[in-house]
mmCIF file of C-alpha atoms in Angstrom:
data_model
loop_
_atom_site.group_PDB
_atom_site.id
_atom_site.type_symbol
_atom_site.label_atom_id
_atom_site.label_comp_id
_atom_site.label_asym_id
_atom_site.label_seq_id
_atom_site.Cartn_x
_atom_site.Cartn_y
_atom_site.Cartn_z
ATOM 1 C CA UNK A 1 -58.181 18.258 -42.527
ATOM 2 C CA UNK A 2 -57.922 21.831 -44.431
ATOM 3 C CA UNK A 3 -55.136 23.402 -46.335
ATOM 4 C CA UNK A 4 -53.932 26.149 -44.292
ATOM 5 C CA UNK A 5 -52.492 29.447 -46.058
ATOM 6 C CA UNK A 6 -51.881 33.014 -45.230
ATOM 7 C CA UNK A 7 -52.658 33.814 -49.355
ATOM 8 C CA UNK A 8 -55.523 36.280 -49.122
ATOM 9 C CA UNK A 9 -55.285 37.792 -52.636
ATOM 10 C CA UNK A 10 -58.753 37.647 -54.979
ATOM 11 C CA UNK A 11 -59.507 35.003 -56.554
ATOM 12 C CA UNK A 12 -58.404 35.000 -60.217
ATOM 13 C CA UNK A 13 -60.836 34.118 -62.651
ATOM 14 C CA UNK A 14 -60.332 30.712 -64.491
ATOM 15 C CA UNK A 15 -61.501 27.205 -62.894
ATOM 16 C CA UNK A 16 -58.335 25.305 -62.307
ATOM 17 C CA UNK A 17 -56.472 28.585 -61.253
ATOM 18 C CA UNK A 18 -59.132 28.932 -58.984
ATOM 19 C CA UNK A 19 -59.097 25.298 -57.830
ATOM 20 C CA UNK A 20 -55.369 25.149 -57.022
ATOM 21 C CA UNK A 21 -55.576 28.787 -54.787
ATOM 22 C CA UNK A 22 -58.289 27.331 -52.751
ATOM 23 C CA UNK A 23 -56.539 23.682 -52.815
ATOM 24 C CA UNK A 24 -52.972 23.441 -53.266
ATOM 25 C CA UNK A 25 -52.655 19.788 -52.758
ATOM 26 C CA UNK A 26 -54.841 19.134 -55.848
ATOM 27 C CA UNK A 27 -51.661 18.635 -58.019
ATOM 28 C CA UNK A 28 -50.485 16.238 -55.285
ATOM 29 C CA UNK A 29 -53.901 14.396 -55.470
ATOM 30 C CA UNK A 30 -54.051 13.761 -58.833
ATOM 31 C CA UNK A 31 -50.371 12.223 -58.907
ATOM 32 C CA UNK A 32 -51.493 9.766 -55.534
ATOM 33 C CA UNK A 33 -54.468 8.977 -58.232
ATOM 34 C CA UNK A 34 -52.118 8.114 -61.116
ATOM 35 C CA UNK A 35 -49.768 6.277 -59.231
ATOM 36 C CA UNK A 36 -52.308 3.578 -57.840
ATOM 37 C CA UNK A 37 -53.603 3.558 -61.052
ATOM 38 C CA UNK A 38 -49.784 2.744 -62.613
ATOM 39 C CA UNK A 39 -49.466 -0.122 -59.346
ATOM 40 C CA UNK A 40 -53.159 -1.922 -60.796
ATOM 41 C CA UNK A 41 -51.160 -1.728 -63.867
ATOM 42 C CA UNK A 42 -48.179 -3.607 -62.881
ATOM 43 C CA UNK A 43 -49.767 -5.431 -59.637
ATOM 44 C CA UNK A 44 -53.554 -6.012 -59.865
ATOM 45 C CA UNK A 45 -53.458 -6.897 -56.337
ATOM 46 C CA UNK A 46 -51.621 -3.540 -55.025
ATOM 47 C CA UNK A 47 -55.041 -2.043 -55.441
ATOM 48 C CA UNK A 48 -56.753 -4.936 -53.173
ATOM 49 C CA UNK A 49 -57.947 -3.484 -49.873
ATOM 50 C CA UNK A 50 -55.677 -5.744 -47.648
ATOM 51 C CA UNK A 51 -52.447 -4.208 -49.646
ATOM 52 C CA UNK A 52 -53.907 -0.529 -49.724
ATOM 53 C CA UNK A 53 -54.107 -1.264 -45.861
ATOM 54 C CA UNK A 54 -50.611 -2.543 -45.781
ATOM 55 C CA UNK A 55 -49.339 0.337 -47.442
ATOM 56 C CA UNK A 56 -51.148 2.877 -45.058
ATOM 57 C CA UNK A 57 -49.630 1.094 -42.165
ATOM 58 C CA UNK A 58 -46.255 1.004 -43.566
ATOM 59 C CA UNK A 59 -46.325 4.628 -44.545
ATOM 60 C CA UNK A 60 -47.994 6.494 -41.697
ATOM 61 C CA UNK A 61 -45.038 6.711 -40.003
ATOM 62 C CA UNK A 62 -43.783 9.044 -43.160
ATOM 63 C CA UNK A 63 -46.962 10.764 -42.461
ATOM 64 C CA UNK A 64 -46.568 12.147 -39.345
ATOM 65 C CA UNK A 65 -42.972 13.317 -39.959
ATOM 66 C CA UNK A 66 -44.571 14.805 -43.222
ATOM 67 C CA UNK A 67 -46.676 16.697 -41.049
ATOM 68 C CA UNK A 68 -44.227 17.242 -38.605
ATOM 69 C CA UNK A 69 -42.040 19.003 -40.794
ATOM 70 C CA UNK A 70 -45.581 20.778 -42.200
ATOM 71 C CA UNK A 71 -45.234 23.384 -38.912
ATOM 72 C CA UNK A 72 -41.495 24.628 -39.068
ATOM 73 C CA UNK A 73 -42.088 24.656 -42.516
ATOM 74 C CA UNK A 74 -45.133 27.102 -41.945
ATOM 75 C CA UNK A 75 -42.571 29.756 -40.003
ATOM 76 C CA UNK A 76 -40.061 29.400 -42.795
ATOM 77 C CA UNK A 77 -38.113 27.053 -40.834
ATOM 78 C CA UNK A 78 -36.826 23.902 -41.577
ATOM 79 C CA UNK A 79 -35.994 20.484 -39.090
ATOM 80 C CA UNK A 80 -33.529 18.539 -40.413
ATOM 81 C CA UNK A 81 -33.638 16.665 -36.789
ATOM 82 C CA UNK A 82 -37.149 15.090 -37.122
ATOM 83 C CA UNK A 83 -35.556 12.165 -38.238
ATOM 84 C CA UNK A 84 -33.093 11.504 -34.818
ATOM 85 C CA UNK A 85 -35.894 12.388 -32.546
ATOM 86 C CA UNK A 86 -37.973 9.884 -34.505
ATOM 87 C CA UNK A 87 -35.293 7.192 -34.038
ATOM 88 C CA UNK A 88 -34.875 8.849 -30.309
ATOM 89 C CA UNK A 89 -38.330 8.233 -29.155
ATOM 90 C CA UNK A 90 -38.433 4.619 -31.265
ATOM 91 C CA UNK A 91 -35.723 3.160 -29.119
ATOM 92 C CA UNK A 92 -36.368 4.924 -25.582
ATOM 93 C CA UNK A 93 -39.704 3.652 -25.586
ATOM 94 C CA UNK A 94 -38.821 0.257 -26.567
ATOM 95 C CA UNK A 95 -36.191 0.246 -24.142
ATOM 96 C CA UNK A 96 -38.795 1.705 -21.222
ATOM 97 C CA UNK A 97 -41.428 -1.241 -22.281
ATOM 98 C CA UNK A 98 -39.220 -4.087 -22.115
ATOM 99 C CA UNK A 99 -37.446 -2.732 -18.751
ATOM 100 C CA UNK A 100 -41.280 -1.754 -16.884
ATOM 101 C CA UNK A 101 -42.485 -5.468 -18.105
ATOM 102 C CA UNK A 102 -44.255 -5.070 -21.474
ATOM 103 C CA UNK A 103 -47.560 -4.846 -20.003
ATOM 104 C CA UNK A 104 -50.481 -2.391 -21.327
ATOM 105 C CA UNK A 105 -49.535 -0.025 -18.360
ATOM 106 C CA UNK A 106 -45.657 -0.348 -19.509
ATOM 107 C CA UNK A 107 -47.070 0.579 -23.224
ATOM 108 C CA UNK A 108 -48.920 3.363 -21.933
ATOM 109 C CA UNK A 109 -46.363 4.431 -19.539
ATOM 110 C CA UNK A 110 -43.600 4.365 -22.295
ATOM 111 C CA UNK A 111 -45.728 6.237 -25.169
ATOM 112 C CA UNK A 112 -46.387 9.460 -22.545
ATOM 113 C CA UNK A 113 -42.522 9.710 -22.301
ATOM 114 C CA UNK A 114 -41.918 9.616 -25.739
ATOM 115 C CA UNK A 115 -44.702 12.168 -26.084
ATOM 116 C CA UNK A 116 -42.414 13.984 -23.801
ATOM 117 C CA UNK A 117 -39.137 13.234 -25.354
ATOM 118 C CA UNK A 118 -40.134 14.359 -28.924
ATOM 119 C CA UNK A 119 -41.486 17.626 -27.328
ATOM 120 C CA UNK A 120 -38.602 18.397 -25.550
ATOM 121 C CA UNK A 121 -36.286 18.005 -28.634
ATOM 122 C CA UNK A 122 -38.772 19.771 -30.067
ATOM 123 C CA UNK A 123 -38.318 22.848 -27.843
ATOM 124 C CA UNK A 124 -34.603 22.222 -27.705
ATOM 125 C CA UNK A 125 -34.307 23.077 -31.525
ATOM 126 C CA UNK A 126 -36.808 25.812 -31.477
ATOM 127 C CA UNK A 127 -34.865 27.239 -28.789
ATOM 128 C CA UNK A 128 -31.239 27.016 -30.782
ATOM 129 C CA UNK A 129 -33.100 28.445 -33.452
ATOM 130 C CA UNK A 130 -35.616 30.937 -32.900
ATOM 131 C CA UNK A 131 -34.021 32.270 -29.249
ATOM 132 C CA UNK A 132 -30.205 31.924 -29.903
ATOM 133 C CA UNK A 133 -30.875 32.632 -33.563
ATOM 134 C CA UNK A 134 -28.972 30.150 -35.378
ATOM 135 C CA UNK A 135 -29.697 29.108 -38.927
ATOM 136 C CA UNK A 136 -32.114 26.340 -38.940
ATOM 137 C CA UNK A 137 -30.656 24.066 -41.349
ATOM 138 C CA UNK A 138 -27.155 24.149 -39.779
ATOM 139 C CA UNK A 139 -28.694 24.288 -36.217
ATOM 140 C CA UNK A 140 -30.802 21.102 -36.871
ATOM 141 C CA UNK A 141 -28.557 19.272 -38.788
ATOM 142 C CA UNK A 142 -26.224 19.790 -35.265
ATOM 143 C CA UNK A 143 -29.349 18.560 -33.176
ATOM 144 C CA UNK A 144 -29.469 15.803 -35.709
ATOM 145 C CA UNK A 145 -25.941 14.522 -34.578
ATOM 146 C CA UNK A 146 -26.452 14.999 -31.275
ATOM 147 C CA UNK A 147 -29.866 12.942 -30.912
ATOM 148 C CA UNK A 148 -28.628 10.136 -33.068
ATOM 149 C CA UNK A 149 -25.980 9.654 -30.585
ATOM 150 C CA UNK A 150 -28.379 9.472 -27.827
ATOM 151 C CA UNK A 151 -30.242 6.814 -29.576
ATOM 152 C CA UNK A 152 -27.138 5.534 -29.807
ATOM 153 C CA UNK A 153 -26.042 5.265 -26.369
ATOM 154 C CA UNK A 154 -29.694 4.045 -25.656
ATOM 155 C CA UNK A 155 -29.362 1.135 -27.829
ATOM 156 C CA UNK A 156 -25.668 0.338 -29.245
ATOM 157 C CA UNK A 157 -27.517 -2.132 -31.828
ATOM 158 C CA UNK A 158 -30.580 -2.429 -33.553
ATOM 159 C CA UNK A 159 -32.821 -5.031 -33.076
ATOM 160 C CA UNK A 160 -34.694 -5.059 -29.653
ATOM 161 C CA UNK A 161 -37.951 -6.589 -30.095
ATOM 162 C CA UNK A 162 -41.398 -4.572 -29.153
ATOM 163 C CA UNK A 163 -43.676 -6.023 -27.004
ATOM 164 C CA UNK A 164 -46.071 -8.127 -28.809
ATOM 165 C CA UNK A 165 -48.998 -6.078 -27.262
ATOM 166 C CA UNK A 166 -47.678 -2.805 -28.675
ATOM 167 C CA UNK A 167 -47.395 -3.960 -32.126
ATOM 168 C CA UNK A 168 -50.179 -6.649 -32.434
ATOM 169 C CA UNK A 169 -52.337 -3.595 -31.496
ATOM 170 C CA UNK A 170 -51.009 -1.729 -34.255
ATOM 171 C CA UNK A 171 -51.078 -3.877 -36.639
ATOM 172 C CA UNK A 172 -54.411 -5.772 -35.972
ATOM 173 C CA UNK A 173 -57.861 -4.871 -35.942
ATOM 174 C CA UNK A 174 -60.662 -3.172 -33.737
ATOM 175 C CA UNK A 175 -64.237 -3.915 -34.098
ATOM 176 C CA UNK A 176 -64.025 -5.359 -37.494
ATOM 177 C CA UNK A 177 -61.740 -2.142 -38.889
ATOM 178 C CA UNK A 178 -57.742 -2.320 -38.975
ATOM 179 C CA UNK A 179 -56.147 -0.271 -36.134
ATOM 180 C CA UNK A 180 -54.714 1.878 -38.560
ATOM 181 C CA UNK A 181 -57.673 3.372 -39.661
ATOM 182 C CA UNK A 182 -58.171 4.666 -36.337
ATOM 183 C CA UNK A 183 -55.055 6.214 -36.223
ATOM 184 C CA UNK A 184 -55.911 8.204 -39.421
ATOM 185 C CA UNK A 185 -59.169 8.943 -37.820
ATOM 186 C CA UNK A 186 -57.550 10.479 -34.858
ATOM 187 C CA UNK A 187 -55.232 12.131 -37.102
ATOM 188 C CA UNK A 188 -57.710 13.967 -38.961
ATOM 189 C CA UNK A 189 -59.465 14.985 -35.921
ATOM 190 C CA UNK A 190 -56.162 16.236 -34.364
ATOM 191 C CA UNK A 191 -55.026 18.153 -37.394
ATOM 192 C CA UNK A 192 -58.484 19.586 -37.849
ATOM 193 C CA UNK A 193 -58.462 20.820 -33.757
ATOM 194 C CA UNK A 194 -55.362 22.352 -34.669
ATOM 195 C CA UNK A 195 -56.166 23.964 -37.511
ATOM 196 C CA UNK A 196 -58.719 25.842 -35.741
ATOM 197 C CA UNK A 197 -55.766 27.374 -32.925
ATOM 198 C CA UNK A 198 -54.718 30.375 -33.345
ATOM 199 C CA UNK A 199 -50.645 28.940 -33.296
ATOM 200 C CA UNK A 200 -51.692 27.465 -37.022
ATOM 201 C CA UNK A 201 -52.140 30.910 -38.287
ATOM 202 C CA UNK A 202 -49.272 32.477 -36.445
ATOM 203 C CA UNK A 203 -46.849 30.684 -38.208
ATOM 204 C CA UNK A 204 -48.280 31.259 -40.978
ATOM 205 C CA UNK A 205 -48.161 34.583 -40.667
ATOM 206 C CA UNK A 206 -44.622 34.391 -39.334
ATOM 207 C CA UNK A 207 -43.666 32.323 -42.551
ATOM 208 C CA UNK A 208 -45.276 35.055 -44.981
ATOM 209 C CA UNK A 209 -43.613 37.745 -43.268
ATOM 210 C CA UNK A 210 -41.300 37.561 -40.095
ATOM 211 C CA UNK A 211 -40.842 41.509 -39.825
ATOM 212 C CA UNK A 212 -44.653 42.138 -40.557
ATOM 213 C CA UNK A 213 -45.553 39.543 -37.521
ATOM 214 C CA UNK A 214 -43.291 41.238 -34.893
ATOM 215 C CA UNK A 215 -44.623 44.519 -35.743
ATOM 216 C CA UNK A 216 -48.155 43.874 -35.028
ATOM 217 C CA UNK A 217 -47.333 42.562 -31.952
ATOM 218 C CA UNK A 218 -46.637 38.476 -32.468
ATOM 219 C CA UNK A 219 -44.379 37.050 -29.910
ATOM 220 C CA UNK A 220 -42.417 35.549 -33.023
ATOM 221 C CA UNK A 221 -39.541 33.694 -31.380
ATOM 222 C CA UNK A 222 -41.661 32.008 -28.831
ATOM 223 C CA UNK A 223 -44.583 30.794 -31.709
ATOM 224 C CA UNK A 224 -41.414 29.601 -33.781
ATOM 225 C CA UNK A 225 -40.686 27.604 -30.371
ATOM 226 C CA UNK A 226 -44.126 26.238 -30.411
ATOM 227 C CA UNK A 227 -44.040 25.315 -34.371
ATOM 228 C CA UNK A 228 -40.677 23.528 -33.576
ATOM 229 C CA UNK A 229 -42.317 21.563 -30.330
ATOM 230 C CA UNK A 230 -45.591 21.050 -32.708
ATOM 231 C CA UNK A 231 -42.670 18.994 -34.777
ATOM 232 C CA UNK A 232 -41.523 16.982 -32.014
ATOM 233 C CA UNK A 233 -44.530 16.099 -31.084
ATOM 234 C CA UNK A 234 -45.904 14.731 -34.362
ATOM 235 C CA UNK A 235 -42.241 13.095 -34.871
ATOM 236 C CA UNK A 236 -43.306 11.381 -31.286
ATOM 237 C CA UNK A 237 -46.455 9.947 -32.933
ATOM 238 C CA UNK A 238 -44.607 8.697 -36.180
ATOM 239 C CA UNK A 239 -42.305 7.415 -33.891
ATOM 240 C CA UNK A 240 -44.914 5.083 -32.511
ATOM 241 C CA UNK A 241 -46.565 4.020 -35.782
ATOM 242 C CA UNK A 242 -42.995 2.840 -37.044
ATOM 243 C CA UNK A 243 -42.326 0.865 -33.851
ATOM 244 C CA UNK A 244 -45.861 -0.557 -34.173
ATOM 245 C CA UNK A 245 -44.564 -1.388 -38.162
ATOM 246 C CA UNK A 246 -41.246 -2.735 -37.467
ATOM 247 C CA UNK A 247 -41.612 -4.474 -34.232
ATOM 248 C CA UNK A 248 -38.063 -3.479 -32.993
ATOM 249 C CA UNK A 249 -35.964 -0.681 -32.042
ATOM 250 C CA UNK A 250 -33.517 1.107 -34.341
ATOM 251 C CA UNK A 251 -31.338 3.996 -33.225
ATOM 252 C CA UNK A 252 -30.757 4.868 -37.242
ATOM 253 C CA UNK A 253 -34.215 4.290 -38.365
ATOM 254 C CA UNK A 254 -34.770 7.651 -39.151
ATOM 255 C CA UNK A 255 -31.976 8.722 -40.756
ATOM 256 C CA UNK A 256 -33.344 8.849 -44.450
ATOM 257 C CA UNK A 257 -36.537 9.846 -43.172
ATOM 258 C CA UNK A 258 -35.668 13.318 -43.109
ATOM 259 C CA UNK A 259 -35.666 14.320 -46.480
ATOM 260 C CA UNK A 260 -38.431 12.175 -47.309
ATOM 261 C CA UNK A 261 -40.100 14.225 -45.140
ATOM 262 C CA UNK A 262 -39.497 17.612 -46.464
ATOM 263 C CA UNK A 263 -39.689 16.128 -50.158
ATOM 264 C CA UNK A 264 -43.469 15.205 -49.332
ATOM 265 C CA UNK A 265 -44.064 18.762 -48.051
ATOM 266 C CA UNK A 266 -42.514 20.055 -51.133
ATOM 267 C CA UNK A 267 -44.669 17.097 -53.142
ATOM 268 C CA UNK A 268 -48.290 18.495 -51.127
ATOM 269 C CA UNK A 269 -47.856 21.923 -52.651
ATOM 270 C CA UNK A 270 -45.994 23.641 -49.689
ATOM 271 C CA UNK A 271 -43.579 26.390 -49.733
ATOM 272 C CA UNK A 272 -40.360 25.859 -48.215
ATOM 273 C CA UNK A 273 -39.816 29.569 -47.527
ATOM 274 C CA UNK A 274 -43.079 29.710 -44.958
ATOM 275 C CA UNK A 275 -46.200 31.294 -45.020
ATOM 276 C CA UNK A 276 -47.819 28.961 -47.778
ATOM 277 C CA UNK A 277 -48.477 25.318 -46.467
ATOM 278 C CA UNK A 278 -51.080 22.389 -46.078
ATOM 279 C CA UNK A 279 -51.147 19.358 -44.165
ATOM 280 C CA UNK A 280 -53.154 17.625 -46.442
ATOM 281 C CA UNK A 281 -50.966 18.214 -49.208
ATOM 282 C CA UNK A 282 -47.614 16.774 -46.689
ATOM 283 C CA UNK A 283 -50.113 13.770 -46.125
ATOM 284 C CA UNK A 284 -50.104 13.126 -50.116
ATOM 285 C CA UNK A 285 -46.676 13.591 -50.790
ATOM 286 C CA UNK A 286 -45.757 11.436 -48.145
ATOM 287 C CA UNK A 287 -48.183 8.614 -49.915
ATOM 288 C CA UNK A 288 -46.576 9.364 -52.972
ATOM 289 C CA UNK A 289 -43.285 8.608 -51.818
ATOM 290 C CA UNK A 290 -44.880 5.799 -50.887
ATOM 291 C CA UNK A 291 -46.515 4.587 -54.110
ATOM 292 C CA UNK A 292 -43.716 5.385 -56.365
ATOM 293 C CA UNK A 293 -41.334 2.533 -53.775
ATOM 294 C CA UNK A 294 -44.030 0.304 -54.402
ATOM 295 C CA UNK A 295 -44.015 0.849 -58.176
ATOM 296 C CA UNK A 296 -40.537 0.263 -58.867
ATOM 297 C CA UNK A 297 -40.942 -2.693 -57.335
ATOM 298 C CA UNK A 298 -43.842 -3.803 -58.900
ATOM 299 C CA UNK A 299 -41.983 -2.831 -62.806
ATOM 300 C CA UNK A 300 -39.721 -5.780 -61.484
ATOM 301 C CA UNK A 301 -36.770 -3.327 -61.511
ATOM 302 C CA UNK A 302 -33.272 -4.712 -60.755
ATOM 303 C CA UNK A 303 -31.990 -4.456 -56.984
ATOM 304 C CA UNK A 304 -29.265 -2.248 -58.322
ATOM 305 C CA UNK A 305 -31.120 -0.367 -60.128
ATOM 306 C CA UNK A 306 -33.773 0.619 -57.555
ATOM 307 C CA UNK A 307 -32.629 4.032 -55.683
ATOM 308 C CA UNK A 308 -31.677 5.377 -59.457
ATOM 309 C CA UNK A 309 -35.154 4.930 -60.283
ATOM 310 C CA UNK A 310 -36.662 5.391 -56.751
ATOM 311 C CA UNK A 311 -34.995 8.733 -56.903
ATOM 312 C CA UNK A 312 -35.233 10.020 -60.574
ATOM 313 C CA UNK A 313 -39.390 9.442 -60.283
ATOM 314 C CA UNK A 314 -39.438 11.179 -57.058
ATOM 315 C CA UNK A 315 -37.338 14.228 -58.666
ATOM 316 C CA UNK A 316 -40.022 14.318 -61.559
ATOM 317 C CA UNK A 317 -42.549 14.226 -59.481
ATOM 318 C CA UNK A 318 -41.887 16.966 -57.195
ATOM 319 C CA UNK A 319 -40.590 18.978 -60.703
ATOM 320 C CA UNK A 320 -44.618 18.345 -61.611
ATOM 321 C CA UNK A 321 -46.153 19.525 -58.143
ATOM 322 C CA UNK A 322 -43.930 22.514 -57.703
ATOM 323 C CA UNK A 323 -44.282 23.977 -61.441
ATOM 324 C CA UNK A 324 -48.265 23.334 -61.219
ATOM 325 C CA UNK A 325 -48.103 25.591 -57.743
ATOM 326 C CA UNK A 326 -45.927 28.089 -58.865
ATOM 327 C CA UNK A 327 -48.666 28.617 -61.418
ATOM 328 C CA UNK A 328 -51.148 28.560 -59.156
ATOM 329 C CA UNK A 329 -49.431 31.197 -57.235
ATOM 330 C CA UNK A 330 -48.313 32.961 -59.917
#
């Protein structure tokens, strides 16, 4: 996986200057660093490879909607309906694998529609925004509404049970190595395929300058379409590693995923207004989201106390990574 930018000014001279233009999730890395080093403080064991496995597992789901978000963000867009279509796909394809028998052709019949589902939602938002030219944040947040009450309708309450294949898989091991290493593996592969496509540095281009793009000839509405089906997709995928998590079906499961989300692209050293991004940096900021739960916790912090805290480390944290990338880009 590769950071992916449109920045093609000289390199400045000066090392870490130089360091942060050719990897802006650097600042990002060395917080993920810090904070497992602050969890061996307070939990010796939180460094152990069974809980560092635990905590990949639990947090891939915020991964992939990291990532997700990564492409819209790319165009200068922004999906503030990756959530719903996360909980969308989570209880449709629960719903399909307990109705076609729960059997591996059931799991594998139910994980191509959900492929399908989050792409279509996908296109449906790219569509509303890029085509019909809506603002994204107001168009999404609509789309938002109107998927959560599909989930809704889908499954009135939470709590249907996943078929033990499904999340045994995900939650076991293959040849020796957890399951969820694969699905990293297969991540990195996919994000590195797409990082070769030409879409990648379309909406990158798009992001950095939507006039510039259309006047050399970039179909711009229709590669915004793509970045917002790109979104869907991936929110497909974390739909599946949640399910695989929890077990069970939730039509609100996603609904604070959202800003997690774009608060890890922000965290990786992407630029909410397009045209500076990197997937590797999302990935980060979505584990330090991630460490910084499991921290609180681990301080022994009172129940009452915890979303204070949760949410006035996550605030300096971001206030770290953006100020060390605005200098970067300065």
């Amino acid at each position: 996986m590769t950071p992916t930018t449109t920045d093609i000014r000289p390199a400045r001279s000066g090392g870490l200057k130089l360091w942060l233009e050719r990897y802006p999730f650097l600042p990002a890395l060395i917080i993920v660093v810090a904070l497992l080093a602050l969890n061996g403080v307070f939990s010796p064991n939180s460094l152990s490879y069974r809980s560092l496995t635990g905590l990949l597992s639990t947090y891939m789901a915020l991964i992939m909607l990291a990532i997700a978000q990564t492409y819209v963000v790319s165009a200068g867009d922004i999906d503030l309906s990756a959530g719903a279509t996360l909980s969308l796909v989570n209880v449709v394809i629960v719903v399909l694998m307990e109705k076609w028998g729960g059997g591996a052709g059931a799991v594998i019949g139910a994980m191509l529609a959900g492929i399908l589902l989050g792409l279509a939602c996908g296109v449906v938002n790219g569509i509303v925004v890029a085509a019909l030219r809506l603002q994204a944040i107001v168009a999404t947040f609509a789309t938002s509404i109107f998927f959560t009450g599909l989930a809704l309708y889908v499954m009135p309450v939470a709590g249907t049970p996943a078929p033990a294949l499904f999340w045994r898989t995900y939650g076991g091991r293959l040849l020796g190595l957890p399951f969820v290493f694969y699905v990293l593996a297969a991540l990195a592969l996919l994000l590195f395929l797409l990082s070769r496509t030409r879409l990648v540095t379309q909406l990158l281009a798009v992001g950095d300058d939507q006039q510039a793009a259309y006047q050399t000839g970039l179909p711009v509405v229709l590669v915004r379409i793509k970045g917002y089906a790109l979104c869907g997709l991936f929110s497909a995928l974390a739909a599946f590693c949640l399910t695989g998590d929890t077990a069970s079906g939730d039509p609100l499961v996603g609904s604070k995923m959202t800003l997690y989300s774009v608060a890890a692209v922000v965290l990786g050293g992407s630029a909410l207004a397009g045209g500076w991004t990197t997937v590797v940096g999302s990935l980060l900021g979505a584990l330090t989201i991630g460490l910084v739960n499991s921290l609180v916790f681990f301080m022994g912090t009172p129940s009452e106390w915890q979303n204070f805290v949760q949410g006035l480390a996550i605030l300096l944290v971001l206030m770290a990574g953006v100020l060390a990338g605005r200098r970067a880009r300065a």
